[in-house]
XYZ file of N, CA and C in Angstrom:
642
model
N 0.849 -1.196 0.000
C 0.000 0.000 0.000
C 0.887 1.250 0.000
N 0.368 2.344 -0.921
C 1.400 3.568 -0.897
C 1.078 4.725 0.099
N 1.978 5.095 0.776
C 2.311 6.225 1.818
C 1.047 7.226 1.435
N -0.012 8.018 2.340
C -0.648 8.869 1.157
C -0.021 10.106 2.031
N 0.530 11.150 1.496
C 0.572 12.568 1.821
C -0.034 13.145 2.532
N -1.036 13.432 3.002
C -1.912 14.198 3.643
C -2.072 15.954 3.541
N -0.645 16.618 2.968
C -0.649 17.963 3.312
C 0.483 18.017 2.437
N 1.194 18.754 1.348
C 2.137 18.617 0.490
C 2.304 19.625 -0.386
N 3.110 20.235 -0.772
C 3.614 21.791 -1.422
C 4.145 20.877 -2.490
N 4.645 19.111 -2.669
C 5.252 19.157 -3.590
C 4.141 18.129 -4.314
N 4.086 18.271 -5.692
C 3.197 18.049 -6.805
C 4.059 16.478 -7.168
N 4.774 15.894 -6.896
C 5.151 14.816 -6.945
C 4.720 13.879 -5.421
N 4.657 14.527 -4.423
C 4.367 13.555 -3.362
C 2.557 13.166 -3.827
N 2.973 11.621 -3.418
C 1.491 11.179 -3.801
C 0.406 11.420 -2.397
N -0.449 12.475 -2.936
C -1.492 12.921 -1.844
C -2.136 14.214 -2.029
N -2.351 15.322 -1.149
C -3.259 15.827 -1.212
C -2.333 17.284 -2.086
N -2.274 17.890 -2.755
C -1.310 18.848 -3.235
C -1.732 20.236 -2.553
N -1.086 21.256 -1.476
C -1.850 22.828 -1.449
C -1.808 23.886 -2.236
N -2.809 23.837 -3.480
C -2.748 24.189 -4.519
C -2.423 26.014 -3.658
N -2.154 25.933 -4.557
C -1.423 28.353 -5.272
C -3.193 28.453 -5.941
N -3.464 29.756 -5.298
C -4.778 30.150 -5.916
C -4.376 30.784 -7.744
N -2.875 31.276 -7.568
C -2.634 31.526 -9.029
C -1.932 30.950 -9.594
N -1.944 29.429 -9.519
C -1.522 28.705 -9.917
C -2.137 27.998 -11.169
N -0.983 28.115 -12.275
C -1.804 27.832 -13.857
C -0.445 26.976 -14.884
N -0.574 25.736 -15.303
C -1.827 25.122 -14.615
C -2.230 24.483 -13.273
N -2.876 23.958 -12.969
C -3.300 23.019 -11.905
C -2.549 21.836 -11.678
N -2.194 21.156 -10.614
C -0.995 19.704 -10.913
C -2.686 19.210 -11.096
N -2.488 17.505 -11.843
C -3.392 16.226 -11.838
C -3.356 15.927 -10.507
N -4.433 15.393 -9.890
C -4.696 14.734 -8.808
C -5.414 15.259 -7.715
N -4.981 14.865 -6.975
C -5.980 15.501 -5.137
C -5.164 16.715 -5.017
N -6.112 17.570 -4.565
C -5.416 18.959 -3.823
C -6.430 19.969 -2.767
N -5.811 20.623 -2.423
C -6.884 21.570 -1.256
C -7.084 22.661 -1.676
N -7.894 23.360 -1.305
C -7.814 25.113 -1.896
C -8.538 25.996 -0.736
N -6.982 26.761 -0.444
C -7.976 28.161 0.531
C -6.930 28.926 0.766
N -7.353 30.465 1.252
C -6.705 31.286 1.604
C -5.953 31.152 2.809
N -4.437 30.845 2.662
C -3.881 30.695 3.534
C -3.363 32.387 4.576
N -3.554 32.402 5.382
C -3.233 33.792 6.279
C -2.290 34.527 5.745
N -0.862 33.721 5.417
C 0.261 35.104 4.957
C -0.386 35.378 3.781
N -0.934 34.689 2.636
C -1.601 36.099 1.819
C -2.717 36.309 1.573
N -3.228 36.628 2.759
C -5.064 36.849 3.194
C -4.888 38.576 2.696
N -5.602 38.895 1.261
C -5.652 40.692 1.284
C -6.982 40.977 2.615
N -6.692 42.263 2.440
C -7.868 42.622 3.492
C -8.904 42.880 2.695
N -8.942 42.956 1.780
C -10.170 42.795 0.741
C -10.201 41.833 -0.076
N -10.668 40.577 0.954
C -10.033 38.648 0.251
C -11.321 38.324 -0.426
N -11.957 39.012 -0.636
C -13.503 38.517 -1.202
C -13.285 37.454 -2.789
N -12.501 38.460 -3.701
C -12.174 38.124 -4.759
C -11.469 36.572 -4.708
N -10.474 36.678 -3.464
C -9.347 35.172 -3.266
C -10.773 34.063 -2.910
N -12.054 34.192 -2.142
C -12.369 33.364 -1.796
C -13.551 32.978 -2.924
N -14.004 34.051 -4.252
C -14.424 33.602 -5.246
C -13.812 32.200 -5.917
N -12.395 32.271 -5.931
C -11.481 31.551 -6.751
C -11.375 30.693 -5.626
N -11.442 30.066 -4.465
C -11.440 29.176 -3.906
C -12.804 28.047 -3.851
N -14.393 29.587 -4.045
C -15.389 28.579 -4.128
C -15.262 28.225 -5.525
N -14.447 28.569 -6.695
C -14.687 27.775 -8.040
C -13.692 26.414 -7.538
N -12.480 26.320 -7.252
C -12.239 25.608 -6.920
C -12.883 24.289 -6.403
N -12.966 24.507 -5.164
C -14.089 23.197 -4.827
C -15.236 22.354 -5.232
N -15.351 23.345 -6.328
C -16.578 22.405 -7.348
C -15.739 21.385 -7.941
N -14.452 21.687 -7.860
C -13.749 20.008 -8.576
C -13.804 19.265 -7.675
N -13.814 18.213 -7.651
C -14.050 16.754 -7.156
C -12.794 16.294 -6.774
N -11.677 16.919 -6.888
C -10.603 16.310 -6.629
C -9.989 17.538 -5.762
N -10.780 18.324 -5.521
C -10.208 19.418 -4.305
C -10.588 18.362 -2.886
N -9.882 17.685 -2.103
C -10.579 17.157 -0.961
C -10.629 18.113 0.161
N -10.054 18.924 -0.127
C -9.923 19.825 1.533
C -10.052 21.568 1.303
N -10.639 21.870 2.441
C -10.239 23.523 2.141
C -9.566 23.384 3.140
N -8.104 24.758 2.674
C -7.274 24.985 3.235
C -5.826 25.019 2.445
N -4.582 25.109 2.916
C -4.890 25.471 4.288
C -5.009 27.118 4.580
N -6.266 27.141 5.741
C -6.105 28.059 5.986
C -6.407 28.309 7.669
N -6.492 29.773 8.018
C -6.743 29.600 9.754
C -5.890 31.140 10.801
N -5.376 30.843 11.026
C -4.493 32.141 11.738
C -3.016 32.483 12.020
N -2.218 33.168 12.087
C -1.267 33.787 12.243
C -0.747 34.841 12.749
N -0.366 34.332 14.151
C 0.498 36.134 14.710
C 1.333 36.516 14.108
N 2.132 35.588 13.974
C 3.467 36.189 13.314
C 3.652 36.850 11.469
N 2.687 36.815 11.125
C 2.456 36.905 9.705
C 1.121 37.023 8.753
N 0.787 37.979 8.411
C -0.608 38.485 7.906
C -1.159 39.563 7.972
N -2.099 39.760 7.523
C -3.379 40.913 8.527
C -3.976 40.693 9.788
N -4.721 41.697 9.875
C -4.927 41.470 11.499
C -5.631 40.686 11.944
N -5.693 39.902 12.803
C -6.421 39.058 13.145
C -8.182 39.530 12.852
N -8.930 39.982 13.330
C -10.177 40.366 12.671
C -10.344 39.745 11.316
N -9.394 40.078 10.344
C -9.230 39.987 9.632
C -9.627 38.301 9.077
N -8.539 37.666 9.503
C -8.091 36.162 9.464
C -9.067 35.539 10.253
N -10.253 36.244 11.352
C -11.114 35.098 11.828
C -12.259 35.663 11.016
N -12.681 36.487 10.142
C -13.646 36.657 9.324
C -13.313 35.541 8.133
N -11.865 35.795 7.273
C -11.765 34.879 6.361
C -12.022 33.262 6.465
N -11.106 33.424 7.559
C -11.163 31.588 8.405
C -13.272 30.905 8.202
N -13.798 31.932 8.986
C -15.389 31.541 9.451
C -16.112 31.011 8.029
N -15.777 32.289 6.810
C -15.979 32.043 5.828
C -15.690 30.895 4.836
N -14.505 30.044 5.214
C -14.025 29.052 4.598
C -14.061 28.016 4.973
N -14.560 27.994 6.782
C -15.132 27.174 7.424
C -16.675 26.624 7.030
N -17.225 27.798 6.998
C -18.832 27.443 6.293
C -18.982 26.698 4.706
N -17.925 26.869 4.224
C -18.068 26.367 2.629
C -17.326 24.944 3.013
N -16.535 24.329 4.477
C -16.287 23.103 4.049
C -17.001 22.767 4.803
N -18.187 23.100 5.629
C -19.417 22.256 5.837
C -20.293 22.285 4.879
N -20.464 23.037 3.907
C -21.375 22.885 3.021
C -21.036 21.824 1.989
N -19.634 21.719 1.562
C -19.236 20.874 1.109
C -18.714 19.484 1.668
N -18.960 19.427 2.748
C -18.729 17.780 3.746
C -17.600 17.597 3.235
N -16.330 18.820 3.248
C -14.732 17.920 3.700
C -14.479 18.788 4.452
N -13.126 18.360 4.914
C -11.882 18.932 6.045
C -11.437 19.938 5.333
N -11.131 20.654 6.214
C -10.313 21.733 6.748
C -9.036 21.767 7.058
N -8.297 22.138 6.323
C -6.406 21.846 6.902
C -5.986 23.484 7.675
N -5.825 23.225 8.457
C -6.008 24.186 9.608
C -4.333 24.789 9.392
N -4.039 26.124 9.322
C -2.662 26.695 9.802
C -2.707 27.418 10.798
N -2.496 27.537 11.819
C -2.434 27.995 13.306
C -1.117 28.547 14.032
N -0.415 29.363 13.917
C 0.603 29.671 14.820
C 0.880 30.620 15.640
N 0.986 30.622 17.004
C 0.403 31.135 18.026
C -0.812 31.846 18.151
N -2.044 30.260 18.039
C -3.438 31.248 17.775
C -4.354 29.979 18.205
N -3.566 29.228 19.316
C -4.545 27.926 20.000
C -5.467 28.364 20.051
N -5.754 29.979 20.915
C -7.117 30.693 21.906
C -7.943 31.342 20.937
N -7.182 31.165 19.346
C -8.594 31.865 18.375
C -9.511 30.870 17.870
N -8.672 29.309 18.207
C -9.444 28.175 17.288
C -10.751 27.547 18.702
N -9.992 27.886 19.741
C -11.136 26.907 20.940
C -12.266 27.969 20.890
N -12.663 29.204 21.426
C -13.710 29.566 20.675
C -14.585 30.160 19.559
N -13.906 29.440 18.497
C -14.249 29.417 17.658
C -14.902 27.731 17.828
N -14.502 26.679 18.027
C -15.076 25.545 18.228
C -15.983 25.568 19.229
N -15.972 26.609 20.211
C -16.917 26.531 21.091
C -18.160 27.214 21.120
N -18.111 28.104 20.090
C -19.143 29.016 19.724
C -20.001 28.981 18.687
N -19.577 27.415 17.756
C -20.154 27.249 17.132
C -20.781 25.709 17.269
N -22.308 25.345 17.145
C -22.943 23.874 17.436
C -21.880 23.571 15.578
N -22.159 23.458 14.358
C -21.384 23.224 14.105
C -19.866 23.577 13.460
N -19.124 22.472 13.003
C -17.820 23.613 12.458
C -17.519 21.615 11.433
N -16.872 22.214 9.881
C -16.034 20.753 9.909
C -14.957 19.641 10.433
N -14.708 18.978 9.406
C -13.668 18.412 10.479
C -12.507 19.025 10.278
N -11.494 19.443 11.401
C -10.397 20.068 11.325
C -9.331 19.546 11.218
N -8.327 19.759 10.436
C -7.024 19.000 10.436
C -6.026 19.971 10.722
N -5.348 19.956 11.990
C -4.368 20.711 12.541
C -2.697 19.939 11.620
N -2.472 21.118 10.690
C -1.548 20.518 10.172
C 0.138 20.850 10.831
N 0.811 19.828 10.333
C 2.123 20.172 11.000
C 1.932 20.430 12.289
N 1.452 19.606 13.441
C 1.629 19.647 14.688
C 2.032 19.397 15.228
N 3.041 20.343 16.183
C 4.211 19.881 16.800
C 4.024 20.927 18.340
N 3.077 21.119 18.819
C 2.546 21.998 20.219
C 2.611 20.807 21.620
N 2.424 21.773 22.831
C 2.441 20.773 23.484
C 1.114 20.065 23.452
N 1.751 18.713 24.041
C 0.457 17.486 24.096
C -0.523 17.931 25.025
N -0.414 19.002 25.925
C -1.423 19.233 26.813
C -2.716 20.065 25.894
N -1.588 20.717 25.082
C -3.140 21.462 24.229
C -3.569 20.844 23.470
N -3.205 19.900 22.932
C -3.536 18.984 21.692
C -5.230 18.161 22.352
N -4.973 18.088 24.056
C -5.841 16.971 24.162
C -7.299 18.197 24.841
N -7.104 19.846 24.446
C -7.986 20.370 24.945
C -8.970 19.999 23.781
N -8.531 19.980 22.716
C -9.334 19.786 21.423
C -9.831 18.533 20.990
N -9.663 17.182 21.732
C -10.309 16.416 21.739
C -12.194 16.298 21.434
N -12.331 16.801 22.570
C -13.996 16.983 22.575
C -14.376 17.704 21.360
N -13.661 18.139 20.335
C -14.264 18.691 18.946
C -13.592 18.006 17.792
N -14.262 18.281 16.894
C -14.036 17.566 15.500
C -12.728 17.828 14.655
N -11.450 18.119 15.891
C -9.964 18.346 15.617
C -9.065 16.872 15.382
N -8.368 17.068 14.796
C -7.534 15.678 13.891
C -6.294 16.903 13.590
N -5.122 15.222 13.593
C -3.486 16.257 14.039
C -2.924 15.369 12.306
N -1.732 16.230 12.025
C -1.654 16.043 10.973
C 0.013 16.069 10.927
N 0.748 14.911 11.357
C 2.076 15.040 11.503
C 3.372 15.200 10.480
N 4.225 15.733 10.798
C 5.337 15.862 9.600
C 6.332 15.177 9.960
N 7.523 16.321 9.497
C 9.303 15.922 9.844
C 9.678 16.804 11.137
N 8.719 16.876 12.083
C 8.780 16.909 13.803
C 8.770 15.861 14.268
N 8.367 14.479 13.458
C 8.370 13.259 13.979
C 9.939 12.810 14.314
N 10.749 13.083 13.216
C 11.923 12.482 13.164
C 13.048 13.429 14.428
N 12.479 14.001 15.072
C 13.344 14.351 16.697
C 12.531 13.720 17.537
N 13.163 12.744 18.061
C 12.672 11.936 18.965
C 12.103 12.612 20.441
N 12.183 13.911 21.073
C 11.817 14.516 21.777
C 11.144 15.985 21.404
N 10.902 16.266 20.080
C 9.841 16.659 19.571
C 8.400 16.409 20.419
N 7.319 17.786 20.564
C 5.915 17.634 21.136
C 5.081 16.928 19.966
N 5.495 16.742 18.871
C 4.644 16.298 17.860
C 5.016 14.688 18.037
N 6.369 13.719 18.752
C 6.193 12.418 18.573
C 6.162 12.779 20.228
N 5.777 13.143 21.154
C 5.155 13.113 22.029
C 3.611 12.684 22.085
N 2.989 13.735 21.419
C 1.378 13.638 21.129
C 1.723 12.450 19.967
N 1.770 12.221 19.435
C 1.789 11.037 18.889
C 1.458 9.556 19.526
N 1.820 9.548 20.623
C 2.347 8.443 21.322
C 0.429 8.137 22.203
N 0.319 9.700 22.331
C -1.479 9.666 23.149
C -2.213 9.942 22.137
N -2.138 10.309 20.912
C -3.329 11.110 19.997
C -4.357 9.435 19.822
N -5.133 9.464 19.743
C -5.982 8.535 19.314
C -5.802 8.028 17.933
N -5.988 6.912 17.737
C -5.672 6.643 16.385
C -6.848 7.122 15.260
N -7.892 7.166 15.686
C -8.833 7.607 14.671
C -8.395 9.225 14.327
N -7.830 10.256 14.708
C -7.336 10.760 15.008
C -5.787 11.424 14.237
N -5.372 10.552 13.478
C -3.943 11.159 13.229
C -3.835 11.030 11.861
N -3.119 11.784 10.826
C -2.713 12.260 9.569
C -1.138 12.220 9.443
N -0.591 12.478 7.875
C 0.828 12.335 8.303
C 0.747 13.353 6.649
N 2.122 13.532 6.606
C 2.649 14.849 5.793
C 3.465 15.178 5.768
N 3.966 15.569 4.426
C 5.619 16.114 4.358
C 5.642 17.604 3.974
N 4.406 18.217 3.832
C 4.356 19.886 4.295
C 5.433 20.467 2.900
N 6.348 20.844 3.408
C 7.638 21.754 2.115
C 8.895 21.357 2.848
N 8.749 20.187 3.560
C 9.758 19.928 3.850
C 10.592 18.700 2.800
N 11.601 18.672 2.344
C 12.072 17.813 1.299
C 12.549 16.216 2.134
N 11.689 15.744 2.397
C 11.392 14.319 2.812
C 10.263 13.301 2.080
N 10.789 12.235 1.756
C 9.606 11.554 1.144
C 8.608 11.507 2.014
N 7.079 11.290 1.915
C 6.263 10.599 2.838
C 6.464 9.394 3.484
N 7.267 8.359 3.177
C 7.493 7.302 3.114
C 8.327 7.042 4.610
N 9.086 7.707 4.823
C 10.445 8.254 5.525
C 9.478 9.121 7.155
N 8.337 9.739 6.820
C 7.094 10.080 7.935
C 6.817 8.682 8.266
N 6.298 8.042 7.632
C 5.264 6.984 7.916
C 6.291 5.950 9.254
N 7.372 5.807 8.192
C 8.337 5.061 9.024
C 8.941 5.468 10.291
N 9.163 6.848 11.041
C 8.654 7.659 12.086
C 8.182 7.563 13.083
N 6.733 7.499 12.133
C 5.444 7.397 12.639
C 5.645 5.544 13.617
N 6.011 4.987 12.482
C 6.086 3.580 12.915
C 7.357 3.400 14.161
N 7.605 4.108 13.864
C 9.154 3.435 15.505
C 8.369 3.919 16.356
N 8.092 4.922 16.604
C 7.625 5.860 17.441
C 6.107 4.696 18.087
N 5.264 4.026 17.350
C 4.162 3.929 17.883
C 3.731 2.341 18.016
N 5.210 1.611 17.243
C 5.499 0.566 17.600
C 4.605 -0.394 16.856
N 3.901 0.161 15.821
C 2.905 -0.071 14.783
C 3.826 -0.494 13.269
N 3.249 -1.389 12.512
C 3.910 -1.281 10.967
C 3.322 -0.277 10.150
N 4.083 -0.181 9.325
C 3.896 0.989 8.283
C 2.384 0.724 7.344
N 2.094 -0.412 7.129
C 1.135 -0.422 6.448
C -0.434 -0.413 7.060
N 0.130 -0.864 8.542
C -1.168 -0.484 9.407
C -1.473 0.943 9.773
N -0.719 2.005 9.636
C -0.616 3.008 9.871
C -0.968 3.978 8.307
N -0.161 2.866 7.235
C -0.783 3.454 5.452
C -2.718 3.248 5.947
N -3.209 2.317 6.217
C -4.537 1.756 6.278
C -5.303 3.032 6.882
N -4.753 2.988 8.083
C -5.257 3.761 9.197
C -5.955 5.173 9.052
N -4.726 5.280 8.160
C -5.066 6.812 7.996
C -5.598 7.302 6.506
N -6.157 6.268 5.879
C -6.834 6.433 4.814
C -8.359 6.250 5.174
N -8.309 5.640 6.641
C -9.821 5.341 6.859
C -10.243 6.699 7.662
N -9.459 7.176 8.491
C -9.773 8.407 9.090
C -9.784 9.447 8.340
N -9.488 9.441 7.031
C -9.686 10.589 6.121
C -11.571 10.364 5.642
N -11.842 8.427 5.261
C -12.700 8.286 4.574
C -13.837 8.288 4.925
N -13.756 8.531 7.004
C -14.420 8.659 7.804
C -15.231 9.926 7.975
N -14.115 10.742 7.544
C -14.960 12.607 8.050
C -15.011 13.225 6.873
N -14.606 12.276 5.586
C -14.972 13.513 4.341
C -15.709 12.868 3.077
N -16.802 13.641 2.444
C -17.770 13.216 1.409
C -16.692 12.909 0.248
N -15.771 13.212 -0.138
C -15.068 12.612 -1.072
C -13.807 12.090 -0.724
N -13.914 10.784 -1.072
C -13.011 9.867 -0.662
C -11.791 9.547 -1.109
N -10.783 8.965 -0.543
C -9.626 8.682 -1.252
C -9.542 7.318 -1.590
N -9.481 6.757 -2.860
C -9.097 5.816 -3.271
C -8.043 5.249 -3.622
């Protein structure tokens, strides 16, 4: 069974691709589409036209990534108006959400708490501590691991070790690592084989989203 990507900048890893809104052409295959925070304009109306054409393809599985940023963007106001907005179009469309978050735990909990619903979230590249990881349990949050796995005292193969298995994603982000090389990681770390872990996490994708991976 082949490694699937989950989250990927590169158009050769086999999995989900995070497409460039001006990106022409399009790679073949699975990809996500949304306004990611560093280039959220403050007048994103137009960016999120070109994201809802997007998702009418069938092979967009995810919106995203998108979500918040201190360190980089517009102002927050800003980024939880866009975020809400891109949140509502992947419940309308029954997929995930690939979540970018950095230092902005306290914008996503109420936001999950203020809303009865929200989709399913995929916290990508997570490498925070395990204590916050497990505040988000009680909501429809899913962790999405990279090349934080491969430091063995890394918070990301920490939470790893407690995340639930229904629960976990894997990804090589823009980092120049095969997926393959995650998975295997993934596998020392959880004392699991690689192909139970390829399985695993094709079912927890096929679990929370209307279009499936085959």
């Amino acid at each position: 069974m082949q490694s699937f990507d989950f989250h990927t900048h590169n158009p050769n890893s086999p999995g989900i691709w995070n497409l460039s809104l001006d990106q022409i052409p399009k790679p073949e295959g699975y990809f996500s589409a949304g306004i990611h925070p560093w280039y959220l304009q403050e007048n994103w109306e137009d960016q999120f036209q070109k994201v809802k054409a997007e998702v009418e393809d069938q092979n967009c599985l995810a919106l995203g990534e998108c979500g918040f940023d201190r360190l980089r963007g517009p102002e927050i106001s800003i980024q939880q108006e866009a975020f809400e907005s891109q949140a509502q179009l992947a419940i309308e469309k029954k997929i995930p959400l690939i979540l970018h978050c950095v230092k902005a735990h306290d914008l996503l909990l109420p936001f999950l708490k203020n809303h009865k619903k929200t989709p399913p979230i995929i916290w990508h590249g997570w490498n925070i501590k395990p204590h916050l990881a497990s505040q988000l349990l009680e909501f429809p949050v899913y962790f999405s691991f990279g090349k934080a796995l491969m430091k063995t005292h890394s918070n990301a193969s920490h939470w790893l070790k407690s995340c639930p298995s229904d629960r976990f994603f894997f990804e090589t982000d823009d980092a120049s690592l095969s997926i393959d090389s995650i998975y295997e990681a993934a596998s020392v770390i959880l004392a699991r084989p690689v192909e139970e872990l390829q399985k695993q996490a094709i079912e927890n994708w096929n679990r929370i989203s209307s279009r499936k991976i085959k």
